[in-house]
Structures are given as structure tokens and as C-alpha cells.
CSV table of C-alpha atoms and ligand atoms in Angstrom, one decimal:
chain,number,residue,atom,x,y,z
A,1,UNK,CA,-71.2,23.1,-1.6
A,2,UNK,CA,-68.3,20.8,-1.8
A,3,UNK,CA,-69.1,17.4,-2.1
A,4,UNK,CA,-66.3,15.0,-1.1
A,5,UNK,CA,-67.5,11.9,-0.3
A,6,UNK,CA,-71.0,11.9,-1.6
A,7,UNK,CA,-69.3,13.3,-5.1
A,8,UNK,CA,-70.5,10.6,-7.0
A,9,UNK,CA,-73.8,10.0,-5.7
A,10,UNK,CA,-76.9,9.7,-7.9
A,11,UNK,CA,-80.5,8.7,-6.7
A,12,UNK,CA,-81.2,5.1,-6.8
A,13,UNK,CA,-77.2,4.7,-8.6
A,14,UNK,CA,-74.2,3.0,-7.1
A,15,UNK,CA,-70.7,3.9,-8.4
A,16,UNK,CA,-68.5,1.2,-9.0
A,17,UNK,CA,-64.7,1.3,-10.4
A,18,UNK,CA,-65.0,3.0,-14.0
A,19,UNK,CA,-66.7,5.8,-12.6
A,20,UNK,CA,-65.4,6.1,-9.4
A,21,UNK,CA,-62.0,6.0,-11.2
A,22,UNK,CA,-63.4,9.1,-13.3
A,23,UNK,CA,-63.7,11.5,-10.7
A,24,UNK,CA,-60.2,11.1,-9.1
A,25,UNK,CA,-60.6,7.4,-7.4
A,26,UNK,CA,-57.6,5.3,-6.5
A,27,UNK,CA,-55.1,8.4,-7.2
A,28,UNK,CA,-54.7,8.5,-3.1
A,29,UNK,CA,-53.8,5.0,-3.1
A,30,UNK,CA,-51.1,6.0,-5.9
A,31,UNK,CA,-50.0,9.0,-4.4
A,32,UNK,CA,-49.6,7.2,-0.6
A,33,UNK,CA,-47.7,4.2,-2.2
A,34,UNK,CA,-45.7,5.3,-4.5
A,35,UNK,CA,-44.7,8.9,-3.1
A,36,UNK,CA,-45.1,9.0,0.4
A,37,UNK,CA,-44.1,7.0,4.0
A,38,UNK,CA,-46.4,5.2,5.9
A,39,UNK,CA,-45.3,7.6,8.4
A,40,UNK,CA,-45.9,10.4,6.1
A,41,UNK,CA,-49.3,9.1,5.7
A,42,UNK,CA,-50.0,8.9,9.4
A,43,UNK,CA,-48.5,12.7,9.9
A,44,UNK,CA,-50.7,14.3,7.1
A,45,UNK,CA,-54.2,12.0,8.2
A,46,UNK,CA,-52.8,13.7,11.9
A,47,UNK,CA,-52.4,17.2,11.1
A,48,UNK,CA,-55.7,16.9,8.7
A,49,UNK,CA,-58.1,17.4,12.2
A,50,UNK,CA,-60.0,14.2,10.7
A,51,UNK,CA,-62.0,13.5,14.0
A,52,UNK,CA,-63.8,9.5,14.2
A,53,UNK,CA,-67.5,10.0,12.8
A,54,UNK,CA,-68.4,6.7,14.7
A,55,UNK,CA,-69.9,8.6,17.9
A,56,UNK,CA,-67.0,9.4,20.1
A,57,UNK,CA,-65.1,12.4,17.4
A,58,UNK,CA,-62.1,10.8,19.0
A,59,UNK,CA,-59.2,12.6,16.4
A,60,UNK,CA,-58.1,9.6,14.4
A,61,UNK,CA,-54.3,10.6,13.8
A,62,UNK,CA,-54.0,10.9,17.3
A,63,UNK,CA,-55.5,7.5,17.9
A,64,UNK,CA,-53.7,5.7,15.0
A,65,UNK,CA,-50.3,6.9,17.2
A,66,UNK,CA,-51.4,4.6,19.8
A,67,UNK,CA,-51.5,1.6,17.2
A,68,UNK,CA,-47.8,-0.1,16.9
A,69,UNK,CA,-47.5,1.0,12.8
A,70,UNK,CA,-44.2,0.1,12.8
A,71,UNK,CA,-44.1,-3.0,14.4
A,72,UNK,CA,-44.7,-6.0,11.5
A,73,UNK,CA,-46.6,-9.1,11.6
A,74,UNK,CA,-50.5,-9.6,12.8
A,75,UNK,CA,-52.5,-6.6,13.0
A,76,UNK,CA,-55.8,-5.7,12.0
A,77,UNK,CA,-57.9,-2.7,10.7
A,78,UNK,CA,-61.6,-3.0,11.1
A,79,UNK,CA,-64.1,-0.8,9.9
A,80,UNK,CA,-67.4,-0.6,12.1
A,81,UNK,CA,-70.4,0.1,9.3
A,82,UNK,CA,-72.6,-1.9,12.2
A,83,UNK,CA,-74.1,1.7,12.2
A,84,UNK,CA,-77.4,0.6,14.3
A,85,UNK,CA,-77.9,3.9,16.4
A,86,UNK,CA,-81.1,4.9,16.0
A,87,UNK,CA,-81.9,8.0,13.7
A,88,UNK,CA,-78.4,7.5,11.8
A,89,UNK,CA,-78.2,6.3,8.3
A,90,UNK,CA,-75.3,7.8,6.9
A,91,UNK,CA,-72.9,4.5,6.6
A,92,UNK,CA,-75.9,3.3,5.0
A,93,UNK,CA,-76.2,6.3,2.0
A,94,UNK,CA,-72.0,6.2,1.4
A,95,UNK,CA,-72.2,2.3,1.0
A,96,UNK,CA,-75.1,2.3,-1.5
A,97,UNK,CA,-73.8,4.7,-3.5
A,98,UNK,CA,-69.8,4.7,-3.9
A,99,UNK,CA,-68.6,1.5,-1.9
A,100,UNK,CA,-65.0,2.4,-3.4
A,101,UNK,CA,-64.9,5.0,-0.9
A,102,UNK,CA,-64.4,2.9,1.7
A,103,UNK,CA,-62.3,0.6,0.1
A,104,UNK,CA,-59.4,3.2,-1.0
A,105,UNK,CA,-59.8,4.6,2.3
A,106,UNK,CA,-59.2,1.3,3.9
A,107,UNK,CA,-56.4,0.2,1.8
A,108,UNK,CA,-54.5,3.7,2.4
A,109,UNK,CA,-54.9,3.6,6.2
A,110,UNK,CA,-53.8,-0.1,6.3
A,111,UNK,CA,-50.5,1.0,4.1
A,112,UNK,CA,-50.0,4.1,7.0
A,113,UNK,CA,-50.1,1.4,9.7
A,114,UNK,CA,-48.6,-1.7,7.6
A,115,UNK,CA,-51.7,-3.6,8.6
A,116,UNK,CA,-51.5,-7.0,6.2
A,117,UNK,CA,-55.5,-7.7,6.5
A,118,UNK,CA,-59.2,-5.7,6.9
A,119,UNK,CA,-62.6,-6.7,8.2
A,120,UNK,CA,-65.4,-4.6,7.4
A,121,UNK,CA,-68.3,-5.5,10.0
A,122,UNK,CA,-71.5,-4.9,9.1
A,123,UNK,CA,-75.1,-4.6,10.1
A,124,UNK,CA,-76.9,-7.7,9.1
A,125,UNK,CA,-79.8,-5.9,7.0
A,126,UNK,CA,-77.3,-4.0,5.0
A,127,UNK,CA,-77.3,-6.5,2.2
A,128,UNK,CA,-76.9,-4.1,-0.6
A,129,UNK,CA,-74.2,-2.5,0.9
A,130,UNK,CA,-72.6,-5.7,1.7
A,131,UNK,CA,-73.0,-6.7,-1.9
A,132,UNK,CA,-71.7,-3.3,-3.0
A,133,UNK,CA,-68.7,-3.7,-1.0
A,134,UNK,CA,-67.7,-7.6,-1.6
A,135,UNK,CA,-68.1,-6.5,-6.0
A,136,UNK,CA,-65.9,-3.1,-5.4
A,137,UNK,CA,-63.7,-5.5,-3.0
A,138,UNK,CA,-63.3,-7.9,-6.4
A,139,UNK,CA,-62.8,-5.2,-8.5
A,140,UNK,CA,-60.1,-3.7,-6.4
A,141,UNK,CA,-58.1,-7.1,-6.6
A,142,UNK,CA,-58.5,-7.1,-9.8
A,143,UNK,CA,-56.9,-3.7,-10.7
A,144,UNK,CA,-54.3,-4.5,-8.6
A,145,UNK,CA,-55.1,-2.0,-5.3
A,146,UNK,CA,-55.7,-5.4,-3.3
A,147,UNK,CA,-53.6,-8.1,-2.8
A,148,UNK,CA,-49.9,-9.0,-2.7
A,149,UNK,CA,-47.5,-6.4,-3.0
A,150,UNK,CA,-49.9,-3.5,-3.9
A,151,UNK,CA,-49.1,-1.4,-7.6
A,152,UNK,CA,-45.9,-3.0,-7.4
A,153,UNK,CA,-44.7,-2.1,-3.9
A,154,UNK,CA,-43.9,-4.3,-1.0
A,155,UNK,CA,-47.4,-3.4,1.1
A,156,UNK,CA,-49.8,-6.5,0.9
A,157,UNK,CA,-53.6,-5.9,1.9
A,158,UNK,CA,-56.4,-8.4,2.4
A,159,UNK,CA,-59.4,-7.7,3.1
A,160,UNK,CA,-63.2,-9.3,3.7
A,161,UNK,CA,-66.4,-8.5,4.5
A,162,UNK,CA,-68.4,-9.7,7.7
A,163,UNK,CA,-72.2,-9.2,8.4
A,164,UNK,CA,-73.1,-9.0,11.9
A,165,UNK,CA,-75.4,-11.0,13.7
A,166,UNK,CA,-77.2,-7.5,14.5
A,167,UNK,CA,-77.8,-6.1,17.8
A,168,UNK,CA,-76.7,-2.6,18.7
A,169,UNK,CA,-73.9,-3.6,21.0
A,170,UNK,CA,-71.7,-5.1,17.9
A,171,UNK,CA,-71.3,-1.5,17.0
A,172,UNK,CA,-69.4,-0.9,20.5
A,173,UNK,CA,-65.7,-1.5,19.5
A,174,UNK,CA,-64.8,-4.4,22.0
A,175,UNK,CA,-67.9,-5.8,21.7
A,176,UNK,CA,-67.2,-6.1,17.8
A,177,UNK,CA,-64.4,-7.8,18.3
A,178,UNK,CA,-65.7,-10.3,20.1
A,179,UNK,CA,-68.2,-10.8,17.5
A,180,UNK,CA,-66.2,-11.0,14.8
A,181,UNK,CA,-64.4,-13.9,16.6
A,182,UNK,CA,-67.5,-15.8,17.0
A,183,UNK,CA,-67.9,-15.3,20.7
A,184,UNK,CA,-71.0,-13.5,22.6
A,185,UNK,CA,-70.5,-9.8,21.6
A,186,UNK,CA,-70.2,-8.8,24.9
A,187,UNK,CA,-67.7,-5.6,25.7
A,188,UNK,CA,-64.1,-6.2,26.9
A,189,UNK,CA,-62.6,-4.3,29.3
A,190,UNK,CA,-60.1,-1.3,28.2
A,191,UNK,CA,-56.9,-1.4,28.8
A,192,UNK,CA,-55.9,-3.5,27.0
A,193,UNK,CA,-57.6,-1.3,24.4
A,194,UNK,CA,-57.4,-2.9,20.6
A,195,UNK,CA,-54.8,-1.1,20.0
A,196,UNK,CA,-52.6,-3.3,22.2
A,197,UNK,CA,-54.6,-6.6,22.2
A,198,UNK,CA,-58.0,-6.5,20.0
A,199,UNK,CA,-58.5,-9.3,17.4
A,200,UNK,CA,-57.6,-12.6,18.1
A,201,UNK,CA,-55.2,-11.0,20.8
A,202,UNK,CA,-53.5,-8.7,17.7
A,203,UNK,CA,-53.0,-5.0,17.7
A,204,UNK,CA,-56.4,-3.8,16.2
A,205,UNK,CA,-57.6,-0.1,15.0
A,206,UNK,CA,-61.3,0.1,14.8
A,207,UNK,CA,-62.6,3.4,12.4
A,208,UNK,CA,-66.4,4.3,11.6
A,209,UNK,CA,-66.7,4.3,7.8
A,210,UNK,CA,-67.3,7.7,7.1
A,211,UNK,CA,-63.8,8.3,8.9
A,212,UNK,CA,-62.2,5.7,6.8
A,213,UNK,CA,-63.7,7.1,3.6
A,214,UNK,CA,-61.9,10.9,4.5
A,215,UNK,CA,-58.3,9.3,4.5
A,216,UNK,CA,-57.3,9.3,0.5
A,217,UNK,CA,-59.1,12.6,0.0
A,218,UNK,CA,-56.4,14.1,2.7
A,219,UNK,CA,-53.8,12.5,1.1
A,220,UNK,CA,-54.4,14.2,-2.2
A,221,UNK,CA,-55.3,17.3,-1.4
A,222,UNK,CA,-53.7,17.6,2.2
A,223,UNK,CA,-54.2,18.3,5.7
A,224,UNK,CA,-55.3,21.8,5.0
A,225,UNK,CA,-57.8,21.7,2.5
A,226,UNK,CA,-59.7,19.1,4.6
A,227,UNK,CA,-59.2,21.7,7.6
A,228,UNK,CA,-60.3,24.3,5.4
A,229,UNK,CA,-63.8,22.1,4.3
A,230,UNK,CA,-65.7,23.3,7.4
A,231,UNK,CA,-67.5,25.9,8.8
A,232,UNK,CA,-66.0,26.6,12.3
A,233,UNK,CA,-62.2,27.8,13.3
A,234,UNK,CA,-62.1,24.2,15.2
A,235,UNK,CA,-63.9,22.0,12.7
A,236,UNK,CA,-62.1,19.7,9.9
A,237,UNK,CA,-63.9,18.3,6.8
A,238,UNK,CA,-67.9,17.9,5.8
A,239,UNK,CA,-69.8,16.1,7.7
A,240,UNK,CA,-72.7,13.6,6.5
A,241,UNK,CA,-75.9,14.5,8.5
A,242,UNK,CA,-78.6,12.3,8.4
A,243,UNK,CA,-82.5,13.9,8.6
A,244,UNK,CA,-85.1,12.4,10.6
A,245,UNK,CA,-88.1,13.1,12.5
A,246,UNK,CA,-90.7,16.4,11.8
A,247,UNK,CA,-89.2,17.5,8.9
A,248,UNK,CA,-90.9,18.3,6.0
A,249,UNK,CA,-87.6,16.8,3.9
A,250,UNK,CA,-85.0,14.5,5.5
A,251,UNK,CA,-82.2,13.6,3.6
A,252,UNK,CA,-79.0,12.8,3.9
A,253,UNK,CA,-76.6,15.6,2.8
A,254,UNK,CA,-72.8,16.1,2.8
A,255,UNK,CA,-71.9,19.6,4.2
A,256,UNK,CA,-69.0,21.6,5.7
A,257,UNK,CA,-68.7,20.4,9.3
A,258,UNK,CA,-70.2,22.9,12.0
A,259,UNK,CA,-73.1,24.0,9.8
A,260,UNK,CA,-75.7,25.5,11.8
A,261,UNK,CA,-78.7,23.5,13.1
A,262,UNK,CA,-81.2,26.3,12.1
A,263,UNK,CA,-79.4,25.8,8.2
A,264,UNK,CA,-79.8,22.1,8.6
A,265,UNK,CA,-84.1,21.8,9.7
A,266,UNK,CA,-84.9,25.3,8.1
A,267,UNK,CA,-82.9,25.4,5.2
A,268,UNK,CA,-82.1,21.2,4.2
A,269,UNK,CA,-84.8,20.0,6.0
A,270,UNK,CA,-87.6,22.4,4.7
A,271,UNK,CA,-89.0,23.2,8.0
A,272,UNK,CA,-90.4,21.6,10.8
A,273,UNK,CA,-93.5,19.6,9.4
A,274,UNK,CA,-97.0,20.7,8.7
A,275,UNK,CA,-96.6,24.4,9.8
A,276,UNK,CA,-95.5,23.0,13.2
A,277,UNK,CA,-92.1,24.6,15.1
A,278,UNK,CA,-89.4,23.3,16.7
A,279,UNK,CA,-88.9,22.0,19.6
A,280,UNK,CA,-86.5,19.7,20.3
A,281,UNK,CA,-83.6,17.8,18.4
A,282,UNK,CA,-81.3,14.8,18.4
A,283,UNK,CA,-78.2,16.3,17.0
A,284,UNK,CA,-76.3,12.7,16.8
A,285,UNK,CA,-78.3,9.9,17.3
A,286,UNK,CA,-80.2,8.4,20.1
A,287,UNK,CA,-77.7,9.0,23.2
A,288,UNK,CA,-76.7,12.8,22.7
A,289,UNK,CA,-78.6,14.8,24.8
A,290,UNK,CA,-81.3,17.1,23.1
A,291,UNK,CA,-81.0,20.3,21.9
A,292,UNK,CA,-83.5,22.7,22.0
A,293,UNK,CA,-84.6,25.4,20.2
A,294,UNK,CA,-82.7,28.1,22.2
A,295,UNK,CA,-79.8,26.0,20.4
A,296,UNK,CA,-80.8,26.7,17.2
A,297,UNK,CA,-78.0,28.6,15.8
A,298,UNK,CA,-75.1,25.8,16.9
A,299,UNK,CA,-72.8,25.0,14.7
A,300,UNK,CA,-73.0,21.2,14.4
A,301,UNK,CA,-69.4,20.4,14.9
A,302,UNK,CA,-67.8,19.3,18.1
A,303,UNK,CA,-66.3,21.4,19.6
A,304,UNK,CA,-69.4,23.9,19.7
A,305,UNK,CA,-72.2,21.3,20.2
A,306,UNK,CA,-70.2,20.5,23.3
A,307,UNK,CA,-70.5,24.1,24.6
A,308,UNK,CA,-74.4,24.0,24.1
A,309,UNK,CA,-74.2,20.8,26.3
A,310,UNK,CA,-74.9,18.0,24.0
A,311,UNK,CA,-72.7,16.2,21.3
A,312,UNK,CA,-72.1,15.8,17.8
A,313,UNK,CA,-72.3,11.7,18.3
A,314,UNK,CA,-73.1,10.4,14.2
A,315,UNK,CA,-74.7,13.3,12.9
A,316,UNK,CA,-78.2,12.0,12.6
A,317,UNK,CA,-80.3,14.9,13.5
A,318,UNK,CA,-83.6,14.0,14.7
A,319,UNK,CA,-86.0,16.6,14.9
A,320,UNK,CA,-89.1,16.8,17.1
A,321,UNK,CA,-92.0,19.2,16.6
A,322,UNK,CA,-94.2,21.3,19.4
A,323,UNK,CA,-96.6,18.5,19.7
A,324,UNK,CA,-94.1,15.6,20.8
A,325,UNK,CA,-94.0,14.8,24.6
A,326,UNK,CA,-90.6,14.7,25.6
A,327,UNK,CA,-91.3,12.0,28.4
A,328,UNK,CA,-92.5,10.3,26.3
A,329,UNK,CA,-89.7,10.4,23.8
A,330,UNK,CA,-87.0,9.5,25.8
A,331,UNK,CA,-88.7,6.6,27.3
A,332,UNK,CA,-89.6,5.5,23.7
A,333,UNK,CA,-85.6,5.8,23.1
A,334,UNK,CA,-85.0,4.6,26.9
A,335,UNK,CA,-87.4,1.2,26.1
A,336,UNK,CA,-84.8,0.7,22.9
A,337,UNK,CA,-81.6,0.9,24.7
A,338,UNK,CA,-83.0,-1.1,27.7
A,339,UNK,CA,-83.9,-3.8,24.9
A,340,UNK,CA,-80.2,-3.7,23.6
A,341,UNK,CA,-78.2,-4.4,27.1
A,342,UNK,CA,-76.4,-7.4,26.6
A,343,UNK,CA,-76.8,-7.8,30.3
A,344,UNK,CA,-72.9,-7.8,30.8
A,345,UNK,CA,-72.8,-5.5,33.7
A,346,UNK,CA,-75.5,-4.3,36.3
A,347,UNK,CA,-76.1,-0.2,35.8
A,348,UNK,CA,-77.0,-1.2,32.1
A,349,UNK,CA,-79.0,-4.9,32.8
A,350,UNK,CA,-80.9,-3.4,35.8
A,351,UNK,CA,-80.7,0.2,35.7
A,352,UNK,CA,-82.0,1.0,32.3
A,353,UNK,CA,-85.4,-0.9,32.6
A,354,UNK,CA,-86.4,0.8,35.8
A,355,UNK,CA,-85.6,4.2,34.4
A,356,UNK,CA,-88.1,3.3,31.4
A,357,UNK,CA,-90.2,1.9,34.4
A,358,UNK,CA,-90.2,5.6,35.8
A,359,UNK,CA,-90.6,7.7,33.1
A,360,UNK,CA,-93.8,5.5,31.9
A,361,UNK,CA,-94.9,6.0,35.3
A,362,UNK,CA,-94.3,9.7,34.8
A,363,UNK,CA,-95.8,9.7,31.5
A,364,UNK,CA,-98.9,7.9,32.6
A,365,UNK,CA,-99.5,11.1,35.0
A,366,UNK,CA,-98.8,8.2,37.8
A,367,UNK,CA,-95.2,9.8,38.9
A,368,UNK,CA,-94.7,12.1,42.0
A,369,UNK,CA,-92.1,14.7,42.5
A,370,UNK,CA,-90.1,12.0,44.4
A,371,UNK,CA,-89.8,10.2,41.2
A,372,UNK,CA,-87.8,12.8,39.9
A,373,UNK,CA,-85.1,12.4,42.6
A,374,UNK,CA,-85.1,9.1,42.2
A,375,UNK,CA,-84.2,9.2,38.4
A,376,UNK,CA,-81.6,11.7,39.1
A,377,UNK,CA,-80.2,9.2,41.5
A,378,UNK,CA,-80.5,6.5,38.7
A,379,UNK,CA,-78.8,8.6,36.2
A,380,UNK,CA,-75.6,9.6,38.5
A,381,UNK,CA,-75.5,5.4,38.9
A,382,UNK,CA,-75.6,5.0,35.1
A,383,UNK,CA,-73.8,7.7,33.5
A,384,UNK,CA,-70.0,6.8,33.4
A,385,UNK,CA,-70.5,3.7,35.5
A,386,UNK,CA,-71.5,0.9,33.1
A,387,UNK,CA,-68.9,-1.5,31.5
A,388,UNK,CA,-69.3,0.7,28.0
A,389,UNK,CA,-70.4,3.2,26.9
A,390,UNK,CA,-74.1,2.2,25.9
A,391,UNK,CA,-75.7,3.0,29.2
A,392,UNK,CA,-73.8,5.8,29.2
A,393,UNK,CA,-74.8,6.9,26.3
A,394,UNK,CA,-79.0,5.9,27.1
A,395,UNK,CA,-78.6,8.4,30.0
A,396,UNK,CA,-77.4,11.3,28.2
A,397,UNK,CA,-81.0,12.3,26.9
A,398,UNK,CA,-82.7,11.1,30.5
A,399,UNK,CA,-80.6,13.8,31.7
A,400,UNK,CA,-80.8,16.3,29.0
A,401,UNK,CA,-84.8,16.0,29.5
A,402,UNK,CA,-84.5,16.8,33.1
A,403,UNK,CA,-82.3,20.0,32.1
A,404,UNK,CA,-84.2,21.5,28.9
A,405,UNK,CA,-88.3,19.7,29.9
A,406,UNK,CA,-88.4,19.9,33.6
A,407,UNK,CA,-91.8,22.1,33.4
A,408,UNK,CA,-93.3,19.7,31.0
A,409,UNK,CA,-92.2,16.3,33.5
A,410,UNK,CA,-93.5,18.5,36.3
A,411,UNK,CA,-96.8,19.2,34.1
A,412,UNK,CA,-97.0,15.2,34.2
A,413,UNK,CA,-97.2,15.1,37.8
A,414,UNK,CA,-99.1,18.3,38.8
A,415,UNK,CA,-102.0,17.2,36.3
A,416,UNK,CA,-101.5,13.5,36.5
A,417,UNK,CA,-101.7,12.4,32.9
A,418,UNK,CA,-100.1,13.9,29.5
A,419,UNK,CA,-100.4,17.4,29.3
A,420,UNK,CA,-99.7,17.0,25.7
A,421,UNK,CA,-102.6,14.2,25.5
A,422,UNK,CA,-106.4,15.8,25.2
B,1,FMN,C1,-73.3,0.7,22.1
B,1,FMN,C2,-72.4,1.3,21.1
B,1,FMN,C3,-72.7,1.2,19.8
B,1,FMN,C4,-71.8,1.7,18.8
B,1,FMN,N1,-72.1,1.6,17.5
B,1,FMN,C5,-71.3,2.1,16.6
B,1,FMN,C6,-71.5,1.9,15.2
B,1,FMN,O1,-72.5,1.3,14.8
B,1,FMN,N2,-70.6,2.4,14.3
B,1,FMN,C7,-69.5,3.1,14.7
B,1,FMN,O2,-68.7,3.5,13.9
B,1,FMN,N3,-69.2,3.2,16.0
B,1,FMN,C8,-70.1,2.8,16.9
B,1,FMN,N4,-69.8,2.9,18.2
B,1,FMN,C9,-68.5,3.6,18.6
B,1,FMN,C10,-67.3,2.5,18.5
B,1,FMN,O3,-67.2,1.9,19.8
B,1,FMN,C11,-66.0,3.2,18.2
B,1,FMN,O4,-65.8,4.3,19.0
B,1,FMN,C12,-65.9,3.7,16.8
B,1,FMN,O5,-66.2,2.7,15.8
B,1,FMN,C13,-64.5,4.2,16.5
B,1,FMN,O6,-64.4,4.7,15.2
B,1,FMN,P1,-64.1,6.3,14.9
B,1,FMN,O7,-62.9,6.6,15.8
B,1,FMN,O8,-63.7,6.3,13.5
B,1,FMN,O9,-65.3,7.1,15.2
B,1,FMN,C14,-70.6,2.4,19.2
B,1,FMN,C15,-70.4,2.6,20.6
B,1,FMN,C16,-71.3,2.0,21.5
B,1,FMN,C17,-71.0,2.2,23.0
């Protein structure tokens, strides 16, 4: 299996510049500095496929032509490793164990956009990774990849870490930038989108790590090897999929992108737990819809995770066995996002803690088939009507649990109490 980014990972080891200079590290820096345009840069990361791992799979050369590269002066490029969606870890596993990654990765997209200085913001209780980061950061400046006029070119690069004050909207791109500013990380409203006005009023790009971390290895291998990395016609690169839930393993594995789910629990993952089966998954985090086990042979890549109605979101794949109550479940992950509104705008402040009031209701064997209307009403008010994307995104397994578990929310009424329950 080619490993790309997690090439250099050993248990309980972090990389640091020797080694990661062993294995081919830096020579994307060299090769996009000294051999090719920023524009040349942009092209190749463009015709690559590289889609944003952050949540959205928004393709990154296509976004990066929104960003004024040519244009001199302010501008920013911030990497969001805030990475605080539930059941996704994968930031997380890259920073403990080759920060450099990241660091080439940033330096080589801020020469293709001629961006003079980087934040990376991070979540609060990744101190390790923060450490990891500030030493591979020094040791960077030191060699000469950081700094004034970069290997002896005219590209200058700063760039500094910042730990967030952690809570799950300073992972939301606007609401970031607030944050790292020092105001209420609250969302802004887009247009302007960063691109045009993000921090301190400056042209901004914001990329996921993971997405940051793919740019040098495009650059020296090109657009297609990295298209050729995955599994599907559609796909581009691997992809890091984080395992959680009823597994009997769940790691964290680097793999071609659009491998299938049944590959990923049966085959990475060991099985579903203690002889149990499967029932349900997560296939990117906490706000994708589920997947269940008619779904089993998707391809976890965009494009084909779409057509079974969910999304790829970060790749943390959170499995749930035959005995978990799906009402349950989602008001467990509904009770989470409600917690995490920052209150900014009514669907998300008011909506999402009466749909966890329902659902308990529900799961208490206390709802009636009315109920169900009702949170289909509140899920049409939600979905694509909040100020970002959060509520949004806390509907889509509401919904999803409605489409794949209606007989088991149905069970809860007609019985009146957990079927799953003795
Ligand atoms: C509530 C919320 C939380 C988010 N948290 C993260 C996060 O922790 N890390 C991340 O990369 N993107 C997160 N995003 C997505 C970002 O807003 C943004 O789309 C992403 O950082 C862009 O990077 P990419 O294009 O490389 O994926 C979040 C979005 C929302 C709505």
C-alpha cells in the first residue's frame, strides 16, 4: 500500500528534519523554488484532483484560483488543524508523527500563492502536536526553508503557530478567523469569503492539514501519480481514515482514496466487535449522514459516497454494531452539536436543542407519530438555513436516521420505550 504521508510514521516516534530529510523531505520545496512558477505550482496542485480533507472535499486548485496569487502585499495562509469533529483524529496522527509534512506543504503553497506569512490554528489539547510543529517550524528556519528570501530566491515565508481557545466552531473557516484575531469566534458572513477579505481584512486561504501536507508530494511526482494513488476513476490521492466505534481494531491508516467500506471495518478494522455485525456507520465524522450496511461495498471517496447519499466529510469512520439504538445515537451526537452553537444565529441556537428535546422524547418511548413530522419540519428549518454550516451539518444524520431507521423510531413509539432496551 503506498504510504505518502504517513511514510515515516513509527509507533510512539515523531520524525523530525534528519529523517524526514531521508525519505525525500524538503526536495518539493527545492523543486517548486528553484524550477518551477508559482503559477506552475498552482496549475500542477490544480490538475492533481487534490480535493480539501477539512469536511467540505472542496477541490483546492480550483479554490486557490479564487485567492489573488498574483497580487503582492498582505495575505495569509492558514492551516485549520482545530480538527474537533467528533470521531476524527487524523490531523492529530500526521502531527505526532512527521510535523514536517505540514510545514513543506505550507511553505510550497504559500510560494504558489506569494503569501509572505502562515498561521497554523490549532486545537487547544493538541500540545504535542503544537510542540512538534513550533521545533520542525525552528528547524525549518534554520536550514534555510523559512525565512527571508527562501534557498536563495526572492520568496520570504513566516510562519507561527496558534492554539485555539477550543470549541468546535473555531474549526469553521470564518469563525477561525475571528479567533485568531482575538474576537468571539463567531462565523462571518460569505461573500466576502477569505479569499477577498479574511484575516485582519487581507486575502486569506484556509486548507485542512491533511490537504496542506499533499501539496509537495504533487510537486515531485506530479498531478498524475497523485490521481493515479486512488481507487476510483474520480478519486485523487490516499486518504487518512480514522477508525472508531465497534471495531475490534481502529486505527488510523493511510489508503488509496475510494477504498471500500466493507475493506476498511472487515479487513483494517478486524470486524465489527465481539462477533457482533454491522449496522450502521459514520463515514466522515459526526455530520455525514449514516451509512448502512446495504452500503457496504462504497468506495469511500466523494464522488461515490455521495451517490449512496452521505459524504466523505474527514474520513473518520465510526462504526456502530447491531445492538446500538440509532435514536439514541444521533441524539447522543445531536446533544454535542447543540452544546457547540455559538448561538450566533436562530436555526442553530434554538433549533438544535429542541430536536435533541424530541428525539430523547422518542427515545424515552414518550414520542408519538406526530413527533416525527415535527422533526422533519425542524430539519427542513435547519438544513441549509443556519449562518454556517454547523447546523447544517448536525442535521444531516437527524435526517439520514429518518431515511435508513424509520422502523426502529417507529418501534420507539408503537412500544413506548427502547426496543433495543430489555
Ligand atoms: C462547525 C465546523 C467545524 C469545522 N471544523 C474543521 C476542522 O476542525 N478542520 C478543518 O480542516 N475544517 C473544518 N471545517 C471546515 C472549514 O470551514 C473549511 O472548509 C476547511 O478548513 C477548508 O479546508 P480544505 O479546503 O482544505 O478542506 C469545519 C466547518 C464547520 C462548519
Amino acid at each position: 500500500m503506498t504510504q505518502v504521508l504517513f511514510k515515516n510514521r513509527r509507533p510512539g516516534e515523531t520524525v523530525f528534519l534528519d529523517g524526514y530529510r531521508k525519505t525525500g523531505g524538503y526536495e518539493g520545496l527545492q523543486k517548486a523554488v528553484k524550477a518551477m512558477s508559482p503559477d506552475e505550482v498552482r496549475e500542477a496542485v490544480k490538475e492533481s484532483g487534490l480535493r480539501g480533507r477539512g469536511g467540505a472535499g472542496f477541490p483546492t486548485g480550483v479554490k486557490w484560483t479564487f485567492f489573488p496569487a498574483d497580487q503582492f502585499g498582505e495575505k495569509y495562509l492558514v492551516c485549520n488543524a482545530d480538527e474537533k469533529e467528533p470521531g476524527t483524529y487524523k490531523d492529530r496522527e500526521l502531527l505526532l508523527a512527521d510535523p514536517h509534512q505540514l510545514v513543506e506543504g505550507m511553505i510550497v503553497s504559500a510560494y504558489a500563492l506569494r503569501i509572505p506569512v502562515g498561521y497554523i490554528f490549532i486545537r487547544y489539547g493538541y500540545e504535542r502536536c503544537s510542540q512538534n510543529l513550533e521545533r520542525a517550524i525552528a528547524e525549518a528556519c534554520e536550514a534555510g526553508f523559512l525565512g527571508d528570501n527562501i534557498l536563495g530566491s526572492e520568496f520570504s515565508f513566516e510562519l507561527h503557530v496558534h492554539r485555539s481557545a477550543g470549541r468546535y466552531i473555531c474549526g469553521e473557516e470564518t469563525a477561525l478567523l475571528n479567533a485568531l484575531e482575538g474576537l468571539r469566534a463567531n462565523p462571518r458572513s460569505k461573500p466576502p469569503f477569505p479569499a477577498v477579505r479574511g484575516l485582519f481584512g487581507m486575502p486569506t486561504t484556509v486548507n485542512n492539514v491533511e490537504t496542506l501536507a499533499n501539496v509537495q508530494h504533487i510537486i515531485v511526482n506530479g498531478p498524475e501519480w497523485f490521481r493515479g494513488l486512488a481507487a476510483t476513476e474520480t478519486g485523487a490521492g490516499t486518504k487518512l481514515y480514522g477508525l472508531s466505534g465497534h471495531l475490534e481494531r481502529t486505527p488510523c491508516l493511510e489508503l488509496p482514496i475510494g477504498t471500500t467500506l466493507r475493506e476498511i471495518v472487515e479487513e483494517h478494522g478486524g470486524g465489527v466487535w465481539k462477533g457482533r455485525t454491522f449496522k450502521a456507520c459514520l463515514p466522515g465524522g459526526a455530520s455525514t449522514p449514516y451509512l448502512a450496511a446495504k452500503h457496504l461495498d462504497t468506495p469511500l471517496d466523494f464522488e461515490p459516497i455521495e451517490k449512496a447519499g452521505s459524504r466523505l466529510g474527514t474520513g473518520g469512520v465510526t462504526v456502530f454494531d447491531d445492538t446500538t439504538c440509532m435514536v439514541a445515537a444521533t441524539l447522543n451526537l445531536n446533544t454535542f452539536f447543540a452544546r457547540e452553537s455559538c448561538g450566533w444565529c436562530t436555526p442553530c441556537r434554538d433549533g438544535l436543542p429542541f430536536v435533541s428535546w424530541l428525539l430523547e422524547k422518542i427515545e424515552r418511548g414518550e414520542g408519538t407519530m406526530e413527533d416525527i413530522e415535527i422533526l422533519r419540519g425542524q430539519i427542513r428549518n435547519i438544513h441549509g438555513r443556519s449562518f454556517c454550516a454547523l447546523a447544517t451539518g448536525a442535521m444531516e444524520p437527524v435526517a439520514s436516521l429518518l431515511d435508513l431507521f424509520m422502523d426502529e423510531v417507529v418501534d420507539h413509539i408503537k412500544r413506548g420505550r427502547c426496543p433495543l432496551k430489555r
